[in-house]
Tab-separated table of C-alpha atoms and ligand atoms in Angstrom:
chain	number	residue	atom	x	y	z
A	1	UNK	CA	0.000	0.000	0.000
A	2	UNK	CA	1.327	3.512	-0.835
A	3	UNK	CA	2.282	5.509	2.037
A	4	UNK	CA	1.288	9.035	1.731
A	5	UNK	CA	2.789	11.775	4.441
A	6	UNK	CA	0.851	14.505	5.741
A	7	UNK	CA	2.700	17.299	7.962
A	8	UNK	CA	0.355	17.794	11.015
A	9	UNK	CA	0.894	21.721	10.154
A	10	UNK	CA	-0.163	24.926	7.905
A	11	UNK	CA	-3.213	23.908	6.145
A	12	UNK	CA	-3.452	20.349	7.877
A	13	UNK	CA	-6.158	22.135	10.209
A	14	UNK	CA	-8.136	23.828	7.370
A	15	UNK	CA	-7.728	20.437	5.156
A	16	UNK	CA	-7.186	17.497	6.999
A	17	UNK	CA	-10.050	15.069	6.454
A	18	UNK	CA	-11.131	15.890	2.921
A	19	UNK	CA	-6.939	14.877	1.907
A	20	UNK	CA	-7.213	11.968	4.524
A	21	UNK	CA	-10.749	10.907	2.574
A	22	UNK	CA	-9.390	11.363	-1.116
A	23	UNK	CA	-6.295	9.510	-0.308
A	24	UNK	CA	-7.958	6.921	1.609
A	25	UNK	CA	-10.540	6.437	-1.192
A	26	UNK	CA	-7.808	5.362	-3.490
A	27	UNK	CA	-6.693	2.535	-1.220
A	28	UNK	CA	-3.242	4.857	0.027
A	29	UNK	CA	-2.255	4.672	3.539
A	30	UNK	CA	-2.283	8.265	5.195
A	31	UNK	CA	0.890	9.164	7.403
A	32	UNK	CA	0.523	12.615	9.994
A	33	UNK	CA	3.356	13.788	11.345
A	34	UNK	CA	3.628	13.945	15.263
A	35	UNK	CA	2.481	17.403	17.151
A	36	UNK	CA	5.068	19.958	17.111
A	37	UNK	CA	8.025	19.586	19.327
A	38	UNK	CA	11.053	21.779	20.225
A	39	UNK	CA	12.775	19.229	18.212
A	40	UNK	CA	10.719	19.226	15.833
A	41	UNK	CA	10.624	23.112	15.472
A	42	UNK	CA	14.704	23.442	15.870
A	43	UNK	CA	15.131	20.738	12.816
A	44	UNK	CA	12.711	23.465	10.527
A	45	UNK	CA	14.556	26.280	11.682
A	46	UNK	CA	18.086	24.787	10.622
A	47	UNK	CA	16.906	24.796	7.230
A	48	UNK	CA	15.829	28.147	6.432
A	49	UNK	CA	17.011	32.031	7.011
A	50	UNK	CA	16.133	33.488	10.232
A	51	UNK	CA	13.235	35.952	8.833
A	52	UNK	CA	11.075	32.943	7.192
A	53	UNK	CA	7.751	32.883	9.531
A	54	UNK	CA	7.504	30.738	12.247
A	55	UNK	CA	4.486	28.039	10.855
A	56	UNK	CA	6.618	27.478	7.917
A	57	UNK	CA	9.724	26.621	9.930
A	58	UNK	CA	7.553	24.006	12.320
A	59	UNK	CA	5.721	22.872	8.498
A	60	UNK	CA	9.152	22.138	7.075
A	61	UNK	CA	10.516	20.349	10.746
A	62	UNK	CA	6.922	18.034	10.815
A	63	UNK	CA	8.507	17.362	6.952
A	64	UNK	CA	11.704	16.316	8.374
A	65	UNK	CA	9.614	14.074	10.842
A	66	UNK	CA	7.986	12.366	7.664
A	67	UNK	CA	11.706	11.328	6.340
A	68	UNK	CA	11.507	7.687	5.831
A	69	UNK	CA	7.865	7.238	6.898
A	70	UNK	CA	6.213	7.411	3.940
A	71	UNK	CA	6.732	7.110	-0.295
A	72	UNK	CA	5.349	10.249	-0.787
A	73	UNK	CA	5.061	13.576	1.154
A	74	UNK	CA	1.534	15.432	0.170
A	75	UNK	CA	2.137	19.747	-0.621
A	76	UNK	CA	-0.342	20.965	-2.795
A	77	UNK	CA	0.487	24.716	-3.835
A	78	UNK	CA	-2.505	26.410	-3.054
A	79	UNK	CA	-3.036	30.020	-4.501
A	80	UNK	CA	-6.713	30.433	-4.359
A	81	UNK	CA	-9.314	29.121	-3.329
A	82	UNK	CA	-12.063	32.169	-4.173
A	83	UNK	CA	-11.716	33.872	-7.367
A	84	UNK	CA	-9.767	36.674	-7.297
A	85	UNK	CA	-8.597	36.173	-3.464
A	86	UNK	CA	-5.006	35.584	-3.006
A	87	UNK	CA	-3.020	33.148	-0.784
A	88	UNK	CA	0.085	34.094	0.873
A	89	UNK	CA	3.185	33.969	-1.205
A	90	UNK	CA	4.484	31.227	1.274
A	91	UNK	CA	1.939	28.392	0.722
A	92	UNK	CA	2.032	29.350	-3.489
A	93	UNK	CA	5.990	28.207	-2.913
A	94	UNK	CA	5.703	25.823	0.136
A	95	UNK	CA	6.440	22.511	-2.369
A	96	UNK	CA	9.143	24.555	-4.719
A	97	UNK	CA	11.040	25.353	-0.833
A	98	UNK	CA	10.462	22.014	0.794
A	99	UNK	CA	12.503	20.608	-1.868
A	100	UNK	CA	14.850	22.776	-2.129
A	101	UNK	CA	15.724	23.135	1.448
A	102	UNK	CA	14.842	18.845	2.491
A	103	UNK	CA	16.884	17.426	-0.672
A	104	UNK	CA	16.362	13.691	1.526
A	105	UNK	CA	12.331	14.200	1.565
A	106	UNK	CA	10.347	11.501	-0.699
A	107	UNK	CA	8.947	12.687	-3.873
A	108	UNK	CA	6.502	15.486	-3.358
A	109	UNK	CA	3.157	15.162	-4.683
A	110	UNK	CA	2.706	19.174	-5.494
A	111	UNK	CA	-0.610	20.081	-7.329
A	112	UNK	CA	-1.444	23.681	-8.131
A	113	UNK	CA	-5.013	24.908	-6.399
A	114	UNK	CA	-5.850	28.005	-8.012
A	115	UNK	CA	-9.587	28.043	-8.738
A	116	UNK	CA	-9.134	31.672	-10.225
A	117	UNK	CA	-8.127	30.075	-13.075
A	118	UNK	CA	-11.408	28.116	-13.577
A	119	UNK	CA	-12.843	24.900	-12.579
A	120	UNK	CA	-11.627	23.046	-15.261
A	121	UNK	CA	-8.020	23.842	-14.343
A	122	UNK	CA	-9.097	22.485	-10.239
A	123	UNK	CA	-10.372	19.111	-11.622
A	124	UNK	CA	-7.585	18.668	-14.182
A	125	UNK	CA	-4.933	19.019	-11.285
A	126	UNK	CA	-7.003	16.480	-9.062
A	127	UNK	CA	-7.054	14.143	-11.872
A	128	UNK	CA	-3.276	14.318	-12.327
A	129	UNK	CA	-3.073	13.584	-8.274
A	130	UNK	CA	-5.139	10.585	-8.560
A	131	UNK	CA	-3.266	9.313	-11.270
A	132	UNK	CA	-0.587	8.103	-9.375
A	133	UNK	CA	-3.043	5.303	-7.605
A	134	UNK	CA	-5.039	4.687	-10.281
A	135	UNK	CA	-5.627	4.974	-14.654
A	136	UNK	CA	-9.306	4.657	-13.620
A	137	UNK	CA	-11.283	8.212	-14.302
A	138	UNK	CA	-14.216	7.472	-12.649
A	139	UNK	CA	-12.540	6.169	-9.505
A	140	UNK	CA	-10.668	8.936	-9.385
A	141	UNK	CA	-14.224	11.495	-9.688
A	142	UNK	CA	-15.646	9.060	-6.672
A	143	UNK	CA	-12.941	9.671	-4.463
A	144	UNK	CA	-13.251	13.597	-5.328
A	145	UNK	CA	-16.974	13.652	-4.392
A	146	UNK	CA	-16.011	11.936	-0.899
A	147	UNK	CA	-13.750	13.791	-0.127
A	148	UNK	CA	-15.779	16.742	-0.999
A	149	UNK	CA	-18.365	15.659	1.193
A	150	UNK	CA	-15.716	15.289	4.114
A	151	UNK	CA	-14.638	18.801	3.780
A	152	UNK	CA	-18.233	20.029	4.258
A	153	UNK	CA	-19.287	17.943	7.180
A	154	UNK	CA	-16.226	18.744	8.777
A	155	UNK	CA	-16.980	22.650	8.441
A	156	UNK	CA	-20.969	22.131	9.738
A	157	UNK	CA	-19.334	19.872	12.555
A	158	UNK	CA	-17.317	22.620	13.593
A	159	UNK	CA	-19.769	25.721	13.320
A	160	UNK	CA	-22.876	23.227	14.599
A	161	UNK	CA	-20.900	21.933	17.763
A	162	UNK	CA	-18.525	24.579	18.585
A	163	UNK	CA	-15.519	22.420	18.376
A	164	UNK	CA	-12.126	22.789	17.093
A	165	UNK	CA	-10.505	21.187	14.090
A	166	UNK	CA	-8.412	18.770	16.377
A	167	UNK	CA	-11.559	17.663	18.103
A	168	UNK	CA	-13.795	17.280	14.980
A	169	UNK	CA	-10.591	15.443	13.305
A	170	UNK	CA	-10.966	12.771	16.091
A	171	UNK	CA	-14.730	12.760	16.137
A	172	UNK	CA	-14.529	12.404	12.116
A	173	UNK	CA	-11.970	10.452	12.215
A	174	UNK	CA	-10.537	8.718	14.801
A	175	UNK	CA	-7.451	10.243	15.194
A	176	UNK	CA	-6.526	10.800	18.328
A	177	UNK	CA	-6.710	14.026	20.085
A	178	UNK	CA	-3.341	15.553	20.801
A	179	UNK	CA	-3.665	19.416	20.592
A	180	UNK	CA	-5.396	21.403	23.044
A	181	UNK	CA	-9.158	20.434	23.863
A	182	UNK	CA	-11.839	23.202	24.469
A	183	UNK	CA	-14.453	21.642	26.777
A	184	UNK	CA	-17.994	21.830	25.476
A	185	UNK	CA	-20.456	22.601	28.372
A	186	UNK	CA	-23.162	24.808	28.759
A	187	UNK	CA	-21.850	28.269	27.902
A	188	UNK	CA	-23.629	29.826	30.660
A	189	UNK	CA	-21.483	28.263	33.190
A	190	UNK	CA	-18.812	30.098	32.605
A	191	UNK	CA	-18.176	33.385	33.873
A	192	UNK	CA	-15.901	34.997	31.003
A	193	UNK	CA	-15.782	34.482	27.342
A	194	UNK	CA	-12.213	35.373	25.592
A	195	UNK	CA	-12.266	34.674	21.111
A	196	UNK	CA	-8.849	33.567	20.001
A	197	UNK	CA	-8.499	34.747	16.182
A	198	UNK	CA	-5.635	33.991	14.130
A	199	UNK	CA	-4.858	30.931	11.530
A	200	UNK	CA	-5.682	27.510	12.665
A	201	UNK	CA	-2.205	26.711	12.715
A	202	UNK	CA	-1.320	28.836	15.556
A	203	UNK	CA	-4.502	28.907	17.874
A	204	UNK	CA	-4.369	24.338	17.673
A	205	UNK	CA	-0.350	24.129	18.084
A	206	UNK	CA	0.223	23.681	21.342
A	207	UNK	CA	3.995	23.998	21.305
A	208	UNK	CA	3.668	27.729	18.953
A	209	UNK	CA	1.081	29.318	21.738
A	210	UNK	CA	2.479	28.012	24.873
A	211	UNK	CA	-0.917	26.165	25.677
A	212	UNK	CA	-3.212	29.167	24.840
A	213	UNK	CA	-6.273	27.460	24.931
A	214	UNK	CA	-5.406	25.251	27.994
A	215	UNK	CA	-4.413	28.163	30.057
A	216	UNK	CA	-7.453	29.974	29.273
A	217	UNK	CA	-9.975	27.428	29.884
A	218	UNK	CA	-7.651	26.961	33.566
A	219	UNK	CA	-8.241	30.317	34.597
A	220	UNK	CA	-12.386	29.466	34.046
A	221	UNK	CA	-13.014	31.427	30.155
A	222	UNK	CA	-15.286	29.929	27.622
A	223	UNK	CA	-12.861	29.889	24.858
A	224	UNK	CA	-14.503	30.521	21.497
A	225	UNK	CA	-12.444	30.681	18.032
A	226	UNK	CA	-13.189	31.318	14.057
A	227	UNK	CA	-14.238	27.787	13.346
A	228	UNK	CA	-17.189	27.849	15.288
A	229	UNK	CA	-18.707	30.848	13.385
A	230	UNK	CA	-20.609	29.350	10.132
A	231	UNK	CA	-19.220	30.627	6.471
A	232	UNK	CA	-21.992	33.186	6.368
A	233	UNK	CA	-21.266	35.003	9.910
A	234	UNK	CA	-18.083	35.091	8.867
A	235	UNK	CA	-18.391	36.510	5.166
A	236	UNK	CA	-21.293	39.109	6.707
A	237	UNK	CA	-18.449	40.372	9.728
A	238	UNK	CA	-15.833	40.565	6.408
A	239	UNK	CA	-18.287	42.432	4.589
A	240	UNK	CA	-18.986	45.102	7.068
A	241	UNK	CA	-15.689	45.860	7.832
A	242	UNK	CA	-13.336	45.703	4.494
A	243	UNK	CA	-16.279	44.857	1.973
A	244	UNK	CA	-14.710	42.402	-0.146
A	245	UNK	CA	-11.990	39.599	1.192
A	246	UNK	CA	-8.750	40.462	-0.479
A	247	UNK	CA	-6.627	37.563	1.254
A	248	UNK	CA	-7.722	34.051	1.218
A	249	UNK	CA	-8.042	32.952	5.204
A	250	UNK	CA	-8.686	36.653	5.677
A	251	UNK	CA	-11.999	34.728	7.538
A	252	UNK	CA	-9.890	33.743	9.912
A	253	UNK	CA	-8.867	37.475	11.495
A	254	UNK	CA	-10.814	39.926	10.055
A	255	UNK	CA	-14.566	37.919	9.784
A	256	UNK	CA	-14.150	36.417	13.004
A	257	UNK	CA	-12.340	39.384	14.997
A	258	UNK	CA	-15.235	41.674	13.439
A	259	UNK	CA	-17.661	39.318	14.675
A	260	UNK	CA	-16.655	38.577	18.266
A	261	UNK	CA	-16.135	42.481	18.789
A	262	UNK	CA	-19.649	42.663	18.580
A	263	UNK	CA	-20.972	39.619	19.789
A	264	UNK	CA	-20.785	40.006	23.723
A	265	UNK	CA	-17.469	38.301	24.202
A	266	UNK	CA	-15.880	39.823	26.839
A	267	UNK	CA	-12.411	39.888	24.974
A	268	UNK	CA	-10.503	39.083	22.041
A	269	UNK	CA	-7.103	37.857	21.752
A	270	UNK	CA	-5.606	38.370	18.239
A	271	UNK	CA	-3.040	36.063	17.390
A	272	UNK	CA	-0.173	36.588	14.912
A	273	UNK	CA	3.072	35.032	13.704
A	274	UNK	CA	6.361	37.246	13.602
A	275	UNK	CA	7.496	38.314	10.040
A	276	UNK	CA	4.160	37.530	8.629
A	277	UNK	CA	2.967	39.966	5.919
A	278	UNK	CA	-0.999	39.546	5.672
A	279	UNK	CA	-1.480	39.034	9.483
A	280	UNK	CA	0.567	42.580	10.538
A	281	UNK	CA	-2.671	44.192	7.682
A	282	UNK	CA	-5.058	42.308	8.740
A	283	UNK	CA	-4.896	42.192	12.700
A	284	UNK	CA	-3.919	45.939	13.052
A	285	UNK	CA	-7.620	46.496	11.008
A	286	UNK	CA	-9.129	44.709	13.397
A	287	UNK	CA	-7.675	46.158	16.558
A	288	UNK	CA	-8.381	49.663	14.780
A	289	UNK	CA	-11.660	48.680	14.581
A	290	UNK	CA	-11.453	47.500	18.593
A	291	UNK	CA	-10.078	51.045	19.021
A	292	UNK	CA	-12.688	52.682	17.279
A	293	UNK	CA	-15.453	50.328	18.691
A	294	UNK	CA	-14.453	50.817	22.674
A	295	UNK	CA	-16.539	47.925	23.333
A	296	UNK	CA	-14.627	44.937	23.319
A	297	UNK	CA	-11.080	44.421	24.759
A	298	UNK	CA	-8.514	43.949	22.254
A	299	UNK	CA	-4.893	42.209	22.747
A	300	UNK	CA	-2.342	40.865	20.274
A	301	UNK	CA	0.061	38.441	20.903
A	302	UNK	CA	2.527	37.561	18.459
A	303	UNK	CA	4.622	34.709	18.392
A	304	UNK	CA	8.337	33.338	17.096
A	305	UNK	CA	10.445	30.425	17.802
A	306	UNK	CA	11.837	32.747	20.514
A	307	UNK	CA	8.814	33.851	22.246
A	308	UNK	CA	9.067	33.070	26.133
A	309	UNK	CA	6.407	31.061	27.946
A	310	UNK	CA	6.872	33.706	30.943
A	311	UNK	CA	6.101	36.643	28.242
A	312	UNK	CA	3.085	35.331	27.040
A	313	UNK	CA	1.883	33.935	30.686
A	314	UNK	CA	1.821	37.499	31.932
A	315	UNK	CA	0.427	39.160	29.108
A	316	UNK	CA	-2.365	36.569	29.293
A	317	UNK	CA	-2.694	37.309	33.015
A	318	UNK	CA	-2.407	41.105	32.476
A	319	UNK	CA	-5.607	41.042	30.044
A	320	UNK	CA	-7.602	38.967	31.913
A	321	UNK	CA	-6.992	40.781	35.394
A	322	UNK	CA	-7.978	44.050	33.288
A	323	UNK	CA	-11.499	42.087	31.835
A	324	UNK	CA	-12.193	40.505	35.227
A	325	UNK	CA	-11.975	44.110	37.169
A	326	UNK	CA	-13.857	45.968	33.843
A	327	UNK	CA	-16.568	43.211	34.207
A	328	UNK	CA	-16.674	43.495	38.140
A	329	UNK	CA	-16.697	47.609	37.559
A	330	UNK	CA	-19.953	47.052	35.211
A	331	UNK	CA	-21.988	44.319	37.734
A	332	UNK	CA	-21.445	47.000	40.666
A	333	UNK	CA	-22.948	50.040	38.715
A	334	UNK	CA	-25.567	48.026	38.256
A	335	UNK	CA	-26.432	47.064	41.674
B	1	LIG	S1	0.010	33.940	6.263
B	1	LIG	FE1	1.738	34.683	7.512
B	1	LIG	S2	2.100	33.080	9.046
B	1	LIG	FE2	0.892	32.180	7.390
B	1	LIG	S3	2.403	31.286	6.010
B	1	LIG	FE3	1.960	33.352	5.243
B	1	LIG	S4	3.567	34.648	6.186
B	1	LIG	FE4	3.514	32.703	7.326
C-alpha cells in the first residue's frame, strides 16, 4: 500500500479530512506527522534564514519528521481558493522550498489549487493527483466527491458543535486528540468568554502558543475561536468591515475578529506570527476597529520560535486581570 505523508501543520487544520478521505478512497495509507516539538521546530529552523515565519519553519521540521515514513510527502500549492482572493506567497511556494531546502524528503506530490483560473483547471490538477493510484477516471471522480463531502461535514461539525478542528478530526476520524481540547459545556457556566483569532495553525499548536487554549480554559473562560462561526457570519463580519476579502483565510482574522467584537465576548485575543505579511494588515484592522469600537477588549500576541512562555503567561494574566476588574466595575454600577 502507498504511504502518503501529511505534515500535522499549515493547512493540515483547514484540510485534513477531505486529503485523509481522497487519499484513503484510493486505497493509500495516510501518514501525519507527530504534534510539534522543540525538536521538531529546531530541525525546521536549521533549514531556512532566520526571517522565514515561524508556521513554515515548524511545516518544514513536521517534513523532516515524515523522512523515511512514507513514499510520498503530500504539498499541494494552493493560490486560491475564491476567485480573485489571493493566498500568501508562502503556501504558493511551500512545495518549490520544501525541496529545495529537504533534498532527503520523498517525492513530493505538489498540485497547483488556483480556482481563479477556472474549474476546469481544479479538476484537471485532481485528476493528475489521482493518477498516481489509479488509470481509472471514474474512480478517481468518486474519491473527489467523498472527499468533498468530508470537507463540508467537517466545516458544519465545527460551526454546529462549537468544536475545534483537532476535536472534529478525532470525532470524524478517529485520530486521536493531541492538541489542546476546548471543553464543550453549557456556555452559561462560565463566567468569562475570551475569542482567540488567528490561523488555525497557531490557535491548535500547542507547542507555537504556549498552551493558549489550555491556560485559558484553567483560569475558568469559555474559549470561542473562528471555526465555530458558520461561512456566512463570517463573510457578513468581512463584509462590514473591508467589503470584499482580499486575502484568502482573511476569515480567519478579520470575519471572526469583526464578529466577536460585537458579539458580547468579553475579549478578544488576536493572534499573529512574527514576520508575517498579511497578518501585521489584517490584525492591526481589526484592533483599529477594537479602538474605534471601545466595546470589546482587544490584545495581540505575536509569536516566534523565541517567544518566552513567561512573556506570554503574563500578558495573558495582564488582560484577563484588566477584563475581570472591567466586568466586576460594570456588575457593581448596576447594583
Ligand atoms: S500567512 Fe503569515 S504566518 Fe501564514 S504562512 Fe503566510 S507569512 Fe507565514
Amino acid at each position: 500500500m502507498i504511504r502518503i505523508g501529511i505534515p500535522r501543520a499549515l493547512l493540515y487544520y483547514q484540510y485534513y479530512p477531505m486529503w485523509h478521505t481522497f487519499f484513503a478512497e484510493l486505497g493509500a495509507e495516510v501518514v501525519v506527522s507527530p504534534p510539534t516539538t522543540e525538536r521538531v521546530l529546531a530541525s525546521g529552523s536549521s533549514r531556512v534564514v532566520a526571517e522565514t515565519c515561524l508556521p513554515v519553519k515548524v511545516f518544514l521540521g513536521h517534513v523532516l519528521a515524515l523522512v523515511e515514513k512514507c513514499d510520498y510527502i503530500f504539498i499541494p500549492a494552493i493560490r486560491s481558493v475564491k476567485s480573485k482572493v489571493y493566498n500568501c506567497s508562502k503556501f504558493l511556494g511551500l512545495p518549490d522550498m520544501t525541496k529545495a531546502v529537504i533534498p532527503e524528503s520523498p517525492p513530493i506530490l505538489d498540485i497547483d489549487i488556483d480556482i481563479s483560473r477556472g474549474q476546469r483547471n481544479l479538476y484537471q490538477a485532481v485528476y493528475q493527483l489521482g493518477r498516481h493510484f489509479t488509470q481509472s477516471p471514474f474512480k478517481i471522480r468518486q474519491a473527489s466527491k467523498a472527499a468533498w463531502q468530508a470537507h463540508l461535514n467537517y466545516h458544519r461539525v465545527m460551526s454546529d458543535h462549537g468544536l475545534t478542528p483537532p476535536q472534529t478530526i478525532e470525532r470524524m476520524l478517529g485520530t486521536p486528540e493531541v492538541e489542546p481540547k476546548i471543553r464543550s459545556s453549557n456556555p452559561t457556566s462560565w463566567p468569562t468568554t475570551i475569542a482567540l483569532i488567528g490561523h488555525p495553525y497557531l490557535l491548535y499548536d500547542d507547542h507555537v502558543n504556549h498552551r493558549l487554549i489550555h491556560r485559558l480554559e484553567q483560569a475558568h473562560n469559555r474559549v470561542l475561536t473562528p471555526e465555530m462561526l458558520t461561512t456566512q457570519q463570517l463573510e457578513s463580519a468581512i463584509a462590514r468591515l473591508v467589503g470584499r476579502a482580499y486575502w484568502t483565510y482573511e476569515e480567519e482574522v478579520v470575519g471572526a475578529g469583526e464578529h466577536y467584537l460585537g458579539s458580547g465576548a468579553d475579549g478578544v485575543i488576536g493572534i499573529m506570527a512574527f514576520a508575517c505579511g498579511p497578518d501585521s494588515v489584517m490584525m492591526d484592522m481589526v484592533q483599529r476597529r477594537a479602538a474605534r469600537l471601545r466595546t470589546t477588549p482587544f490584545m495581540s500576541l505575536t509569536l516566534e520560535e523565541h517567544t518566552a512562555e513567561a512573556g506570554v503567561v503574563t500578558r495573558l494574566e495582564a488582560f484577563l486581570d484588566m477584563i475581570y476588574r472591567r466586568k466586576r466595575r460594570r456588575a457593581e454600577v448596576c447594583v
